[in-house]
CSV table of C-alpha atoms in Angstrom, one decimal:
chain,number,residue,atom,x,y,z
A,144,UNK,CA,90.2,120.1,89.3
A,145,UNK,CA,91.6,120.8,93.6
A,146,UNK,CA,94.7,120.3,94.8
A,147,UNK,CA,96.6,120.8,98.5
A,148,UNK,CA,100.1,120.2,98.9
A,149,UNK,CA,101.7,120.9,102.2
A,150,UNK,CA,105.4,120.2,103.6
A,151,UNK,CA,106.8,117.6,103.6
A,152,UNK,CA,107.2,115.6,107.3
A,153,UNK,CA,106.9,114.2,109.9
A,154,UNK,CA,108.1,117.0,111.7
A,155,UNK,CA,110.1,117.0,114.9
A,156,UNK,CA,110.7,120.2,117.5
A,157,UNK,CA,111.1,120.4,121.1
A,158,UNK,CA,108.1,122.6,123.5
A,159,UNK,CA,108.2,126.4,123.0
A,160,UNK,CA,109.9,126.4,119.4
A,161,UNK,CA,107.5,128.0,116.6
A,162,UNK,CA,106.1,126.0,114.0
A,163,UNK,CA,105.3,126.6,110.0
A,164,UNK,CA,103.9,124.0,108.7
A,165,UNK,CA,102.9,125.5,104.9
A,166,UNK,CA,99.6,125.3,103.1
A,167,UNK,CA,99.6,126.1,99.0
A,168,UNK,CA,96.1,124.8,97.1
A,169,UNK,CA,95.0,125.4,93.3
A,170,UNK,CA,91.1,126.0,93.2
A,171,UNK,CA,88.3,127.6,90.4
A,172,UNK,CA,85.9,130.0,92.6
A,173,UNK,CA,87.2,130.4,95.6
A,174,UNK,CA,87.0,128.1,97.7
A,175,UNK,CA,87.4,128.1,101.5
A,176,UNK,CA,90.2,126.9,103.2
A,177,UNK,CA,90.8,124.4,106.5
A,178,UNK,CA,93.0,123.3,108.5
A,179,UNK,CA,91.8,120.0,110.8
A,180,UNK,CA,94.2,118.1,113.1
A,181,UNK,CA,94.1,114.5,113.7
A,182,UNK,CA,95.0,113.3,117.0
A,183,UNK,CA,95.8,109.6,117.5
A,184,UNK,CA,93.0,107.2,118.0
A,185,UNK,CA,90.3,109.9,117.1
A,186,UNK,CA,88.6,111.4,114.0
A,187,UNK,CA,89.7,114.8,112.4
A,188,UNK,CA,88.9,117.7,114.1
A,189,UNK,CA,88.6,121.8,112.6
A,190,UNK,CA,90.9,123.7,114.4
A,191,UNK,CA,90.4,126.8,112.5
A,192,UNK,CA,88.5,128.0,108.5
A,193,UNK,CA,89.7,131.2,106.7
A,194,UNK,CA,86.1,132.1,103.8
A,195,UNK,CA,87.9,133.8,102.2
A,196,UNK,CA,91.2,135.9,101.0
A,197,UNK,CA,93.6,138.1,103.1
A,198,UNK,CA,91.3,137.1,106.4
A,199,UNK,CA,92.7,134.8,109.3
A,200,UNK,CA,91.7,132.0,111.0
A,201,UNK,CA,92.9,131.8,114.7
A,202,UNK,CA,92.0,129.2,117.6
A,203,UNK,CA,94.4,127.3,120.6
A,204,UNK,CA,97.1,129.2,119.4
A,205,UNK,CA,97.2,128.5,116.1
A,206,UNK,CA,96.5,131.2,113.1
A,207,UNK,CA,96.5,131.1,109.7
A,208,UNK,CA,95.8,134.0,106.6
A,209,UNK,CA,94.7,133.5,103.3
A,210,UNK,CA,96.6,134.3,100.9
A,211,UNK,CA,95.6,134.5,97.1
A,212,UNK,CA,98.2,136.7,95.5
A,213,UNK,CA,100.0,133.1,96.8
A,214,UNK,CA,97.9,130.4,97.3
A,215,UNK,CA,98.6,129.3,100.3
A,216,UNK,CA,97.6,129.0,104.7
A,217,UNK,CA,100.6,128.0,106.3
A,218,UNK,CA,99.6,127.4,110.4
A,219,UNK,CA,101.3,129.0,112.4
A,220,UNK,CA,102.1,128.2,117.0
A,221,UNK,CA,104.0,131.1,118.3
A,222,UNK,CA,105.1,128.0,121.1
A,223,UNK,CA,104.3,124.6,121.4
A,224,UNK,CA,103.4,121.6,123.9
A,225,UNK,CA,103.5,118.1,123.8
A,226,UNK,CA,99.4,117.9,123.5
A,227,UNK,CA,100.0,119.5,119.9
A,228,UNK,CA,101.9,116.3,118.5
A,229,UNK,CA,99.5,115.1,116.2
A,230,UNK,CA,98.8,115.0,112.1
A,231,UNK,CA,97.5,118.2,110.8
A,232,UNK,CA,95.7,118.2,107.5
A,233,UNK,CA,95.2,121.5,105.3
A,234,UNK,CA,92.0,121.4,103.4
A,235,UNK,CA,89.7,123.1,101.0
A,236,UNK,CA,85.4,123.5,99.8
A,237,UNK,CA,84.9,124.9,96.9
A,238,UNK,CA,80.9,125.4,95.3
A,239,UNK,CA,82.6,124.8,92.2
A,240,UNK,CA,83.3,120.6,93.4
A,241,UNK,CA,79.9,120.3,94.6
A,242,UNK,CA,81.2,121.0,97.3
A,243,UNK,CA,83.5,118.5,98.0
A,244,UNK,CA,86.2,118.2,100.0
A,245,UNK,CA,89.7,118.5,98.8
A,246,UNK,CA,92.6,116.9,101.8
A,247,UNK,CA,96.4,117.7,101.4
A,248,UNK,CA,98.2,114.7,102.2
A,249,UNK,CA,98.7,115.9,106.2
A,250,UNK,CA,101.8,116.8,108.0
A,251,UNK,CA,103.1,114.6,111.0
A,252,UNK,CA,103.8,116.7,114.8
A,253,UNK,CA,105.6,115.1,117.3
A,254,UNK,CA,106.8,117.9,120.1
A,255,UNK,CA,109.5,115.9,122.4
A,256,UNK,CA,109.7,118.3,125.9
B,197,UNK,CA,83.6,115.4,123.0
B,198,UNK,CA,82.9,114.5,120.1
B,199,UNK,CA,79.3,115.7,118.3
B,200,UNK,CA,78.9,112.7,115.6
B,201,UNK,CA,78.7,109.7,117.3
B,202,UNK,CA,79.9,106.8,115.5
B,203,UNK,CA,79.7,102.7,116.6
B,204,UNK,CA,81.5,100.3,117.0
B,205,UNK,CA,84.8,101.7,117.9
B,206,UNK,CA,86.3,99.0,116.6
B,207,UNK,CA,85.0,96.4,114.4
B,208,UNK,CA,86.4,92.8,113.6
B,209,UNK,CA,84.6,90.4,110.4
B,210,UNK,CA,85.7,88.0,108.3
B,211,UNK,CA,85.2,88.9,104.1
B,212,UNK,CA,81.7,86.2,104.3
B,213,UNK,CA,80.0,88.8,107.1
B,214,UNK,CA,77.2,90.8,106.8
B,215,UNK,CA,77.9,94.3,108.9
B,216,UNK,CA,76.5,98.1,109.6
B,217,UNK,CA,78.6,100.6,111.0
B,218,UNK,CA,76.3,103.3,112.9
B,219,UNK,CA,76.7,107.6,112.4
B,220,UNK,CA,74.7,110.2,114.6
B,221,UNK,CA,74.2,113.1,114.9
B,222,UNK,CA,72.0,116.1,116.6
B,223,UNK,CA,73.1,119.1,115.1
B,224,UNK,CA,70.5,119.4,113.1
B,225,UNK,CA,73.4,119.3,109.6
B,226,UNK,CA,71.4,118.3,106.3
B,227,UNK,CA,75.0,116.4,104.8
B,228,UNK,CA,76.3,113.9,106.3
B,229,UNK,CA,79.7,111.9,104.9
B,230,UNK,CA,81.7,108.8,104.9
B,231,UNK,CA,84.8,108.5,103.8
B,232,UNK,CA,87.9,106.6,104.3
B,233,UNK,CA,91.5,106.4,106.5
B,234,UNK,CA,94.2,104.4,105.9
B,235,UNK,CA,97.0,105.0,107.9
B,236,UNK,CA,99.4,107.7,107.6
B,237,UNK,CA,96.7,109.1,104.3
B,238,UNK,CA,94.3,111.9,104.1
B,239,UNK,CA,89.9,110.9,104.1
B,240,UNK,CA,89.0,109.5,101.0
B,241,UNK,CA,85.5,110.4,100.5
B,242,UNK,CA,83.4,107.8,100.0
B,243,UNK,CA,79.6,108.7,100.1
B,244,UNK,CA,77.8,112.6,100.3
B,245,UNK,CA,73.9,112.4,101.6
B,246,UNK,CA,72.3,115.3,101.3
B,247,UNK,CA,68.9,115.8,102.8
B,248,UNK,CA,69.0,113.0,103.4
B,249,UNK,CA,68.9,111.7,99.7
B,250,UNK,CA,72.7,110.4,97.5
B,251,UNK,CA,74.6,112.9,96.8
B,252,UNK,CA,77.0,111.9,95.9
B,253,UNK,CA,78.9,108.3,95.8
B,254,UNK,CA,82.5,108.6,94.2
B,255,UNK,CA,82.6,104.7,92.2
B,256,UNK,CA,82.9,102.9,95.3
B,257,UNK,CA,82.0,99.4,95.1
B,258,UNK,CA,78.2,98.2,96.0
B,259,UNK,CA,80.3,96.1,98.6
B,260,UNK,CA,80.1,98.9,100.1
B,261,UNK,CA,76.0,100.4,100.8
B,262,UNK,CA,75.0,103.0,102.4
B,263,UNK,CA,71.3,104.3,104.1
B,264,UNK,CA,70.2,107.5,106.3
B,265,UNK,CA,67.0,106.9,107.5
B,266,UNK,CA,66.6,110.5,108.9
B,267,UNK,CA,68.4,113.5,109.1
B,268,UNK,CA,70.5,111.9,111.9
B,269,UNK,CA,71.4,108.3,111.0
B,270,UNK,CA,74.1,107.7,108.1
B,271,UNK,CA,75.0,103.6,108.2
B,272,UNK,CA,77.8,102.7,106.2
B,273,UNK,CA,76.4,98.0,105.5
B,274,UNK,CA,79.2,95.8,104.8
B,275,UNK,CA,78.8,93.0,103.2
B,276,UNK,CA,82.1,90.3,101.1
B,277,UNK,CA,84.6,92.7,102.2
B,278,UNK,CA,87.9,92.1,100.9
B,279,UNK,CA,91.4,92.5,103.1
B,280,UNK,CA,91.8,96.1,101.6
B,281,UNK,CA,89.3,97.8,103.2
B,282,UNK,CA,89.9,97.5,106.5
B,283,UNK,CA,90.7,101.1,107.4
B,284,UNK,CA,89.1,103.4,109.6
B,285,UNK,CA,86.1,104.8,108.3
B,286,UNK,CA,85.1,108.1,109.7
B,287,UNK,CA,81.7,109.7,109.5
B,288,UNK,CA,81.0,113.2,109.3
B,289,UNK,CA,78.8,115.9,109.0
B,290,UNK,CA,78.2,120.2,107.7
B,291,UNK,CA,75.6,122.1,107.8
B,292,UNK,CA,74.5,122.1,104.2
B,293,UNK,CA,76.4,120.0,101.4
B,294,UNK,CA,77.6,123.1,99.5
B,295,UNK,CA,78.7,126.2,101.2
B,296,UNK,CA,81.2,127.1,103.6
B,297,UNK,CA,80.3,125.1,106.2
B,298,UNK,CA,83.2,123.2,108.1
B,299,UNK,CA,83.2,119.6,108.0
B,300,UNK,CA,82.6,117.7,111.8
B,301,UNK,CA,83.7,114.4,112.1
B,302,UNK,CA,83.3,111.4,114.4
B,303,UNK,CA,86.3,109.7,115.8
B,304,UNK,CA,85.2,106.6,112.9
B,305,UNK,CA,85.2,103.0,113.2
B,306,UNK,CA,88.2,100.9,113.5
B,307,UNK,CA,87.7,98.1,111.4
B,308,UNK,CA,89.6,94.7,110.4
B,309,UNK,CA,89.0,92.3,107.8
B,310,UNK,CA,90.5,88.7,108.8
């Protein structure tokens, strides 16, 4: 079945540091890939998405590229801010799985001033 | 601001109570979802409605009963819950159940079972 593996956290960075959160996936067919962010006390928000190989999703300074050859969708940001502190979930959605979304375990990011 | 509205934000109930969680979206989405999320864990899918019909039930205990009165509303009726049912309950919607559309989540109802 489908699965998503995220790098284990928590991740603690200083403000303006470079961020990478690794995500790899296993899926049948051609899934769409997503990063969601969850701030404390809130639901998940879509951060960015990519629907086919070599697509790059980007939003709010975050980027991720759909790499079919390495089955990866790593999240990056060049300079993190304290306000980026949250839990980040990598997810895929596959038409071969009745359109269900499969989520990674989440990575908690804390950015210190 | 979230486009999926959930009420109430917090709910405390005893194991013999009956209560309902409500979810509303006005984006014209035809798929709506209920998820359960425990602390520091990803959301777990419970139910999916597609065009107001129950499409997926992930073997959820019958003490949880979903209802979709119309294309904008989704309810989750609760009865005789157990302490282990305490969690954040998230509603989500998407344009369709299949395809590459992302899900839009509400902020959830934090449920505590005494």
